[in-house]
């Protein structure tokens, strides 16, 4: 007998949880749509060659690989043996695993665009809300199967894209009641310019790794780390000046323009930031020069969305511009810019702040109690036209104690119980019990639709 | 460089296709909901022990197995070697593959019910619409990743469940415009009784395999096959009498009652069929005594839904009662009854009969052309309140030739183009071009919302 259990890091979503998840996902989806993004769905299984080498060595290890079928077919067995040897030596072999589970939604997007380049029109604005899988160590808030929720614009260099995406963040968080979210923004070109000022491009990684820690370890430790990584005193002074930049967004932009006066790419980065700031007047946006986010990937503006400060949650979204999306698949010079929402974390934030609207928890509309054969047949007959008009409900499946039936109504959170006993039956009446208020009222059966319409809008 | 491609038997769903799929899935979901079914989602990855042995030997082979991670970790390597040897010998080894992809939605439901038995209330009415994976040979209409769409009632012996499910079939097909669908119904107990009359239970499989072919090969060949399988002349005569049963549902029920007058289980089966027929007056239901459907699984009423005869498609849904759902996971005596919709086939049927409603193809509401910086800033400003009121749209991302912008509007199927050139800009006007009719009209910018509301209902 199989023991009923779930793999580590995976979850069932009951109706209770799905009501809340659906609320979040539908809110986001509706806003993607009013910004005229269109949906895309890609398969969970991709060719392993599509995924490998795209997420770094660590990423490659975290990809869930699918075993080929027919490994012990006589015609395959030699290849399978060889393939297993490769696996034991730490190499992925397509002879035994030629497919893998989607790891994110960006590489599948790139693959899709490359495959369909002659049939899509640019800019291609797509949103995608699907599961991804990662063989990460599960922990609080980190799962092996989880939902990603992305919007990307492919094929446009216009900075209006960045502004649109920042406005989407605002609209989504406002719609969810997270008015005190923060959207941090930085630019990869600015960070590259800083690295250039401090010893060249090969300093970019140690530099950003260090300044990324400023929040946690403070400026003195950052200074130590920089020196340990071979930055000169003079370079450390430049970096400190950079990190000391405070003030309003405009003040920060002004200072950056001074620092990078002789660096063309740096000035371009500042100009891009300026443009985004100018076109996001409603957004809680702030320039954060310590923001780094997967640098080898992004090439321009980068975003990170933070939960309101009163919740200890950190990032609830992120994104940025990457200027060669599809080059990996042989289609050159197609830029992209996108954002992502951390659905699981947003769920936890809304839960903690008690922000889920009450009405999403409403159960079905009406449970007809089952009090005998003629009575339940009559109930069935009355229910039919109600269902046609979008009222939800059922007749309890068997004639049993009223207590038990009412308990079922309660557990399933029905709005009304409809009771047709022998008396109601003979009078063409039905007793309606409002399960939220406890009020009870006997009405004509022919009045059912009007009665329910008064309470429940359809 | 990775070649951009998809694994065999998998598909991307573009926005065009998703509009149609969403129409089907939302129609079904809404009807599940008015019948007060509640949603459930389970993970794509299950423990392999949950899935193995549930779908027969053939099924076990078609399950996609996921490789464990860390196979070449020093601490795992001996187990990995042993596991690979097992795989090469045709045995599944949890040392190298402890997880697998969901193969259907029924076993995950059973697993969920067993795990949560103390927290759910019976009858548990759940619907589930998720992907499943099978390593089948792909062919027209058969995919390796496809959507299943199930509704099941767990924990009730009441025949009202069967009637409800038959009515759901009717409501869904009627809502989709497939009014000439057929719902075939039979009962496993009736087939068991026939086998008993013809040599006992071990004859059930060859008997049903033979009669299942009646449609295709005709009665004479069926007779031959039965004799080849050791049925006596007398037994073949009984079977022929059974297969000769024609007429209305009521006439069939009458004849069955005669044939099985001495077989208690057979009579129970006929009684169950009678009850379902009585409670499905609106349904295109017909008793089909040749209907078999995975006998070792079902224990009572079985269903199969067929597309309208004018389409050569066959089954577009099926289901039935299985009286020990969760026994496999240690929770005894929990009956279940469920139905499934074949979403991919329904899609093909609607396509062939041209039944997708026109309005599902509408694109976004309005594209503001980009005719200069001040003009596009103004457009952005006008778009904002429209989006807040659920109108969808965008400002074209860059200032370029009008032709190119109009082509984009056309490809993306926008309803309106909004044009603010220098003249409109100075007059606070906007020229609205209806892209469906070609009509053009200059209106005040302040009238935009009212103008769009006249054409597009939000």
JSON list of N, CA, C and O in Angstrom, two decimals, chain B residues 338-372:
[
{"chain": "B", "resi": 338, "resn": "UNK", "atom": "N", "xyz": [-17.09, 10.15, -10.85]},
{"chain": "B", "resi": 338, "resn": "UNK", "atom": "CA", "xyz": [-16.55, 11.35, -11.49]},
{"chain": "B", "resi": 338, "resn": "UNK", "atom": "C", "xyz": [-16.69, 11.34, -13.00]},
{"chain": "B", "resi": 338, "resn": "UNK", "atom": "O", "xyz": [-16.99, 10.31, -13.61]},
{"chain": "B", "resi": 339, "resn": "UNK", "atom": "N", "xyz": [-16.49, 12.52, -13.56]},
{"chain": "B", "resi": 339, "resn": "UNK", "atom": "CA", "xyz": [-16.49, 12.66, -15.02]},
{"chain": "B", "resi": 339, "resn": "UNK", "atom": "C", "xyz": [-15.30, 13.52, -15.44]},
{"chain": "B", "resi": 339, "resn": "UNK", "atom": "O", "xyz": [-14.73, 14.24, -14.63]},
{"chain": "B", "resi": 340, "resn": "UNK", "atom": "N", "xyz": [-14.99, 13.41, -16.72]},
{"chain": "B", "resi": 340, "resn": "UNK", "atom": "CA", "xyz": [-13.84, 14.10, -17.26]},
{"chain": "B", "resi": 340, "resn": "UNK", "atom": "C", "xyz": [-14.24, 14.67, -18.63]},
{"chain": "B", "resi": 340, "resn": "UNK", "atom": "O", "xyz": [-15.04, 14.07, -19.35]},
{"chain": "B", "resi": 341, "resn": "UNK", "atom": "N", "xyz": [-13.67, 15.83, -18.95]},
{"chain": "B", "resi": 341, "resn": "UNK", "atom": "CA", "xyz": [-13.89, 16.42, -20.27]},
{"chain": "B", "resi": 341, "resn": "UNK", "atom": "C", "xyz": [-12.59, 16.37, -21.08]},
{"chain": "B", "resi": 341, "resn": "UNK", "atom": "O", "xyz": [-11.53, 16.71, -20.54]},
{"chain": "B", "resi": 342, "resn": "UNK", "atom": "N", "xyz": [-12.69, 15.95, -22.31]},
{"chain": "B", "resi": 342, "resn": "UNK", "atom": "CA", "xyz": [-11.51, 15.92, -23.19]},
{"chain": "B", "resi": 342, "resn": "UNK", "atom": "C", "xyz": [-11.33, 17.28, -23.86]},
{"chain": "B", "resi": 342, "resn": "UNK", "atom": "O", "xyz": [-11.84, 17.54, -24.95]},
{"chain": "B", "resi": 343, "resn": "UNK", "atom": "N", "xyz": [-10.58, 18.13, -23.20]},
{"chain": "B", "resi": 343, "resn": "UNK", "atom": "CA", "xyz": [-10.50, 19.53, -23.62]},
{"chain": "B", "resi": 343, "resn": "UNK", "atom": "C", "xyz": [-9.92, 19.69, -25.03]},
{"chain": "B", "resi": 343, "resn": "UNK", "atom": "O", "xyz": [-10.43, 20.47, -25.84]},
{"chain": "B", "resi": 344, "resn": "UNK", "atom": "N", "xyz": [-8.86, 18.95, -25.33]},
{"chain": "B", "resi": 344, "resn": "UNK", "atom": "CA", "xyz": [-8.22, 19.10, -26.64]},
{"chain": "B", "resi": 344, "resn": "UNK", "atom": "C", "xyz": [-9.17, 18.67, -27.76]},
{"chain": "B", "resi": 344, "resn": "UNK", "atom": "O", "xyz": [-9.22, 19.30, -28.81]},
{"chain": "B", "resi": 345, "resn": "UNK", "atom": "N", "xyz": [-9.92, 17.62, -27.51]},
{"chain": "B", "resi": 345, "resn": "UNK", "atom": "CA", "xyz": [-10.86, 17.17, -28.54]},
{"chain": "B", "resi": 345, "resn": "UNK", "atom": "C", "xyz": [-12.04, 18.11, -28.68]},
{"chain": "B", "resi": 345, "resn": "UNK", "atom": "O", "xyz": [-12.52, 18.35, -29.77]},
{"chain": "B", "resi": 346, "resn": "UNK", "atom": "N", "xyz": [-12.53, 18.62, -27.56]},
{"chain": "B", "resi": 346, "resn": "UNK", "atom": "CA", "xyz": [-13.63, 19.59, -27.62]},
{"chain": "B", "resi": 346, "resn": "UNK", "atom": "C", "xyz": [-13.19, 20.81, -28.43]},
{"chain": "B", "resi": 346, "resn": "UNK", "atom": "O", "xyz": [-13.93, 21.34, -29.25]},
{"chain": "B", "resi": 347, "resn": "UNK", "atom": "N", "xyz": [-11.94, 21.21, -28.22]},
{"chain": "B", "resi": 347, "resn": "UNK", "atom": "CA", "xyz": [-11.36, 22.33, -28.98]},
{"chain": "B", "resi": 347, "resn": "UNK", "atom": "C", "xyz": [-11.46, 22.03, -30.48]},
{"chain": "B", "resi": 347, "resn": "UNK", "atom": "O", "xyz": [-11.93, 22.86, -31.27]},
{"chain": "B", "resi": 348, "resn": "UNK", "atom": "N", "xyz": [-11.02, 20.84, -30.88]},
{"chain": "B", "resi": 348, "resn": "UNK", "atom": "CA", "xyz": [-11.05, 20.49, -32.30]},
{"chain": "B", "resi": 348, "resn": "UNK", "atom": "C", "xyz": [-12.48, 20.45, -32.84]},
{"chain": "B", "resi": 348, "resn": "UNK", "atom": "O", "xyz": [-12.73, 20.85, -33.97]},
{"chain": "B", "resi": 349, "resn": "UNK", "atom": "N", "xyz": [-13.40, 19.95, -32.01]},
{"chain": "B", "resi": 349, "resn": "UNK", "atom": "CA", "xyz": [-14.81, 19.87, -32.45]},
{"chain": "B", "resi": 349, "resn": "UNK", "atom": "C", "xyz": [-15.38, 21.27, -32.66]},
{"chain": "B", "resi": 349, "resn": "UNK", "atom": "O", "xyz": [-16.00, 21.55, -33.70]},
{"chain": "B", "resi": 350, "resn": "UNK", "atom": "N", "xyz": [-15.14, 22.17, -31.70]},
{"chain": "B", "resi": 350, "resn": "UNK", "atom": "CA", "xyz": [-15.68, 23.53, -31.83]},
{"chain": "B", "resi": 350, "resn": "UNK", "atom": "C", "xyz": [-15.08, 24.22, -33.05]},
{"chain": "B", "resi": 350, "resn": "UNK", "atom": "O", "xyz": [-15.75, 24.97, -33.77]},
{"chain": "B", "resi": 351, "resn": "UNK", "atom": "N", "xyz": [-13.79, 23.97, -33.27]},
{"chain": "B", "resi": 351, "resn": "UNK", "atom": "CA", "xyz": [-13.11, 24.54, -34.43]},
{"chain": "B", "resi": 351, "resn": "UNK", "atom": "C", "xyz": [-13.79, 24.05, -35.72]},
{"chain": "B", "resi": 351, "resn": "UNK", "atom": "O", "xyz": [-14.14, 24.85, -36.59]},
{"chain": "B", "resi": 352, "resn": "UNK", "atom": "N", "xyz": [-13.97, 22.74, -35.79]},
{"chain": "B", "resi": 352, "resn": "UNK", "atom": "CA", "xyz": [-14.52, 22.15, -37.02]},
{"chain": "B", "resi": 352, "resn": "UNK", "atom": "C", "xyz": [-15.95, 22.63, -37.27]},
{"chain": "B", "resi": 352, "resn": "UNK", "atom": "O", "xyz": [-16.33, 22.88, -38.41]},
{"chain": "B", "resi": 353, "resn": "UNK", "atom": "N", "xyz": [-16.72, 22.79, -36.20]},
{"chain": "B", "resi": 353, "resn": "UNK", "atom": "CA", "xyz": [-18.12, 23.23, -36.37]},
{"chain": "B", "resi": 353, "resn": "UNK", "atom": "C", "xyz": [-18.24, 24.75, -36.33]},
{"chain": "B", "resi": 353, "resn": "UNK", "atom": "O", "xyz": [-19.35, 25.28, -36.36]},
{"chain": "B", "resi": 354, "resn": "UNK", "atom": "N", "xyz": [-17.10, 25.42, -36.23]},
{"chain": "B", "resi": 354, "resn": "UNK", "atom": "CA", "xyz": [-17.11, 26.88, -36.24]},
{"chain": "B", "resi": 354, "resn": "UNK", "atom": "C", "xyz": [-17.97, 27.45, -35.11]},
{"chain": "B", "resi": 354, "resn": "UNK", "atom": "O", "xyz": [-18.77, 28.36, -35.32]},
{"chain": "B", "resi": 355, "resn": "UNK", "atom": "N", "xyz": [-17.79, 26.92, -33.92]},
{"chain": "B", "resi": 355, "resn": "UNK", "atom": "CA", "xyz": [-18.68, 27.27, -32.81]},
{"chain": "B", "resi": 355, "resn": "UNK", "atom": "C", "xyz": [-18.05, 28.22, -31.79]},
{"chain": "B", "resi": 355, "resn": "UNK", "atom": "O", "xyz": [-18.69, 28.57, -30.80]},
{"chain": "B", "resi": 356, "resn": "UNK", "atom": "N", "xyz": [-16.81, 28.64, -32.01]},
{"chain": "B", "resi": 356, "resn": "UNK", "atom": "CA", "xyz": [-16.25, 29.62, -31.08]},
{"chain": "B", "resi": 356, "resn": "UNK", "atom": "C", "xyz": [-16.94, 30.96, -31.30]},
{"chain": "B", "resi": 356, "resn": "UNK", "atom": "O", "xyz": [-17.04, 31.43, -32.43]},
{"chain": "B", "resi": 357, "resn": "UNK", "atom": "N", "xyz": [-17.45, 31.59, -30.24]},
{"chain": "B", "resi": 357, "resn": "UNK", "atom": "CA", "xyz": [-18.13, 32.88, -30.40]},
{"chain": "B", "resi": 357, "resn": "UNK", "atom": "C", "xyz": [-17.14, 33.93, -30.90]},
{"chain": "B", "resi": 357, "resn": "UNK", "atom": "O", "xyz": [-15.98, 33.94, -30.50]},
{"chain": "B", "resi": 358, "resn": "UNK", "atom": "N", "xyz": [-17.64, 34.80, -31.74]},
{"chain": "B", "resi": 358, "resn": "UNK", "atom": "CA", "xyz": [-16.77, 35.84, -32.33]},
{"chain": "B", "resi": 358, "resn": "UNK", "atom": "C", "xyz": [-16.12, 36.74, -31.28]},
{"chain": "B", "resi": 358, "resn": "UNK", "atom": "O", "xyz": [-14.98, 37.15, -31.42]},
{"chain": "B", "resi": 359, "resn": "UNK", "atom": "N", "xyz": [-16.87, 37.06, -30.22]},
{"chain": "B", "resi": 359, "resn": "UNK", "atom": "CA", "xyz": [-16.37, 38.08, -29.28]},
{"chain": "B", "resi": 359, "resn": "UNK", "atom": "C", "xyz": [-15.15, 37.64, -28.49]},
{"chain": "B", "resi": 359, "resn": "UNK", "atom": "O", "xyz": [-14.45, 38.47, -27.92]},
{"chain": "B", "resi": 360, "resn": "UNK", "atom": "N", "xyz": [-14.86, 36.33, -28.45]},
{"chain": "B", "resi": 360, "resn": "UNK", "atom": "CA", "xyz": [-13.67, 35.94, -27.69]},
{"chain": "B", "resi": 360, "resn": "UNK", "atom": "C", "xyz": [-12.39, 36.35, -28.40]},
{"chain": "B", "resi": 360, "resn": "UNK", "atom": "O", "xyz": [-11.32, 36.34, -27.81]},
{"chain": "B", "resi": 361, "resn": "UNK", "atom": "N", "xyz": [-12.50, 36.70, -29.68]},
{"chain": "B", "resi": 361, "resn": "UNK", "atom": "CA", "xyz": [-11.29, 37.04, -30.44]},
{"chain": "B", "resi": 361, "resn": "UNK", "atom": "C", "xyz": [-10.95, 38.53, -30.39]},
{"chain": "B", "resi": 361, "resn": "UNK", "atom": "O", "xyz": [-9.95, 38.95, -30.94]},
{"chain": "B", "resi": 362, "resn": "UNK", "atom": "N", "xyz": [-11.85, 39.33, -29.77]},
{"chain": "B", "resi": 362, "resn": "UNK", "atom": "CA", "xyz": [-11.56, 40.76, -29.68]},
{"chain": "B", "resi": 362, "resn": "UNK", "atom": "C", "xyz": [-10.18, 40.99, -29.08]},
{"chain": "B", "resi": 362, "resn": "UNK", "atom": "O", "xyz": [-9.79, 40.36, -28.11]},
{"chain": "B", "resi": 363, "resn": "UNK", "atom": "N", "xyz": [-9.44, 41.91, -29.68]},
{"chain": "B", "resi": 363, "resn": "UNK", "atom": "CA", "xyz": [-8.14, 42.29, -29.13]},
{"chain": "B", "resi": 363, "resn": "UNK", "atom": "C", "xyz": [-8.31, 43.39, -28.10]},
{"chain": "B", "resi": 363, "resn": "UNK", "atom": "O", "xyz": [-9.41, 43.66, -27.63]},
{"chain": "B", "resi": 364, "resn": "UNK", "atom": "N", "xyz": [-7.20, 44.07, -27.76]},
{"chain": "B", "resi": 364, "resn": "UNK", "atom": "CA", "xyz": [-7.28, 45.16, -26.79]},
{"chain": "B", "resi": 364, "resn": "UNK", "atom": "C", "xyz": [-8.13, 46.31, -27.36]},
{"chain": "B", "resi": 364, "resn": "UNK", "atom": "O", "xyz": [-8.39, 46.36, -28.56]},
{"chain": "B", "resi": 365, "resn": "UNK", "atom": "N", "xyz": [-8.53, 47.22, -26.49]},
{"chain": "B", "resi": 365, "resn": "UNK", "atom": "CA", "xyz": [-9.51, 48.23, -26.89]},
{"chain": "B", "resi": 365, "resn": "UNK", "atom": "C", "xyz": [-8.93, 49.33, -27.77]},
{"chain": "B", "resi": 365, "resn": "UNK", "atom": "O", "xyz": [-9.49, 49.65, -28.80]},
{"chain": "B", "resi": 366, "resn": "UNK", "atom": "N", "xyz": [-7.82, 49.92, -27.34]},
{"chain": "B", "resi": 366, "resn": "UNK", "atom": "CA", "xyz": [-7.40, 51.12, -28.07]},
{"chain": "B", "resi": 366, "resn": "UNK", "atom": "C", "xyz": [-5.88, 51.27, -28.14]},
{"chain": "B", "resi": 366, "resn": "UNK", "atom": "O", "xyz": [-5.19, 51.14, -27.13]},
{"chain": "B", "resi": 367, "resn": "UNK", "atom": "N", "xyz": [-5.39, 51.50, -29.35]},
{"chain": "B", "resi": 367, "resn": "UNK", "atom": "CA", "xyz": [-3.97, 51.82, -29.54]},
{"chain": "B", "resi": 367, "resn": "UNK", "atom": "C", "xyz": [-3.84, 53.30, -29.84]},
{"chain": "B", "resi": 367, "resn": "UNK", "atom": "O", "xyz": [-4.39, 53.81, -30.83]},
{"chain": "B", "resi": 368, "resn": "UNK", "atom": "N", "xyz": [-3.13, 54.01, -28.96]},
{"chain": "B", "resi": 368, "resn": "UNK", "atom": "CA", "xyz": [-2.81, 55.42, -29.24]},
{"chain": "B", "resi": 368, "resn": "UNK", "atom": "C", "xyz": [-1.58, 55.43, -30.14]},
{"chain": "B", "resi": 368, "resn": "UNK", "atom": "O", "xyz": [-0.54, 54.89, -29.76]},
{"chain": "B", "resi": 369, "resn": "UNK", "atom": "N", "xyz": [-1.71, 56.04, -31.31]},
{"chain": "B", "resi": 369, "resn": "UNK", "atom": "CA", "xyz": [-0.54, 56.16, -32.17]},
{"chain": "B", "resi": 369, "resn": "UNK", "atom": "C", "xyz": [0.45, 57.12, -31.51]},
{"chain": "B", "resi": 369, "resn": "UNK", "atom": "O", "xyz": [0.08, 58.02, -30.76]},
{"chain": "B", "resi": 370, "resn": "UNK", "atom": "N", "xyz": [1.72, 56.90, -31.85]},
{"chain": "B", "resi": 370, "resn": "UNK", "atom": "CA", "xyz": [2.78, 57.74, -31.28]},
{"chain": "B", "resi": 370, "resn": "UNK", "atom": "C", "xyz": [3.28, 58.69, -32.36]},
{"chain": "B", "resi": 370, "resn": "UNK", "atom": "O", "xyz": [3.96, 58.30, -33.30]},
{"chain": "B", "resi": 371, "resn": "UNK", "atom": "N", "xyz": [2.87, 59.98, -32.24]},
{"chain": "B", "resi": 371, "resn": "UNK", "atom": "CA", "xyz": [3.17, 60.94, -33.30]},
{"chain": "B", "resi": 371, "resn": "UNK", "atom": "C", "xyz": [4.03, 62.10, -32.78]},
{"chain": "B", "resi": 371, "resn": "UNK", "atom": "O", "xyz": [3.97, 63.21, -33.31]},
{"chain": "B", "resi": 372, "resn": "UNK", "atom": "N", "xyz": [4.81, 61.84, -31.76]},
{"chain": "B", "resi": 372, "resn": "UNK", "atom": "CA", "xyz": [5.67, 62.91, -31.23]},
{"chain": "B", "resi": 372, "resn": "UNK", "atom": "C", "xyz": [5.68, 62.85, -29.72]},
{"chain": "B", "resi": 372, "resn": "UNK", "atom": "O", "xyz": [4.85, 62.18, -29.11]}
]
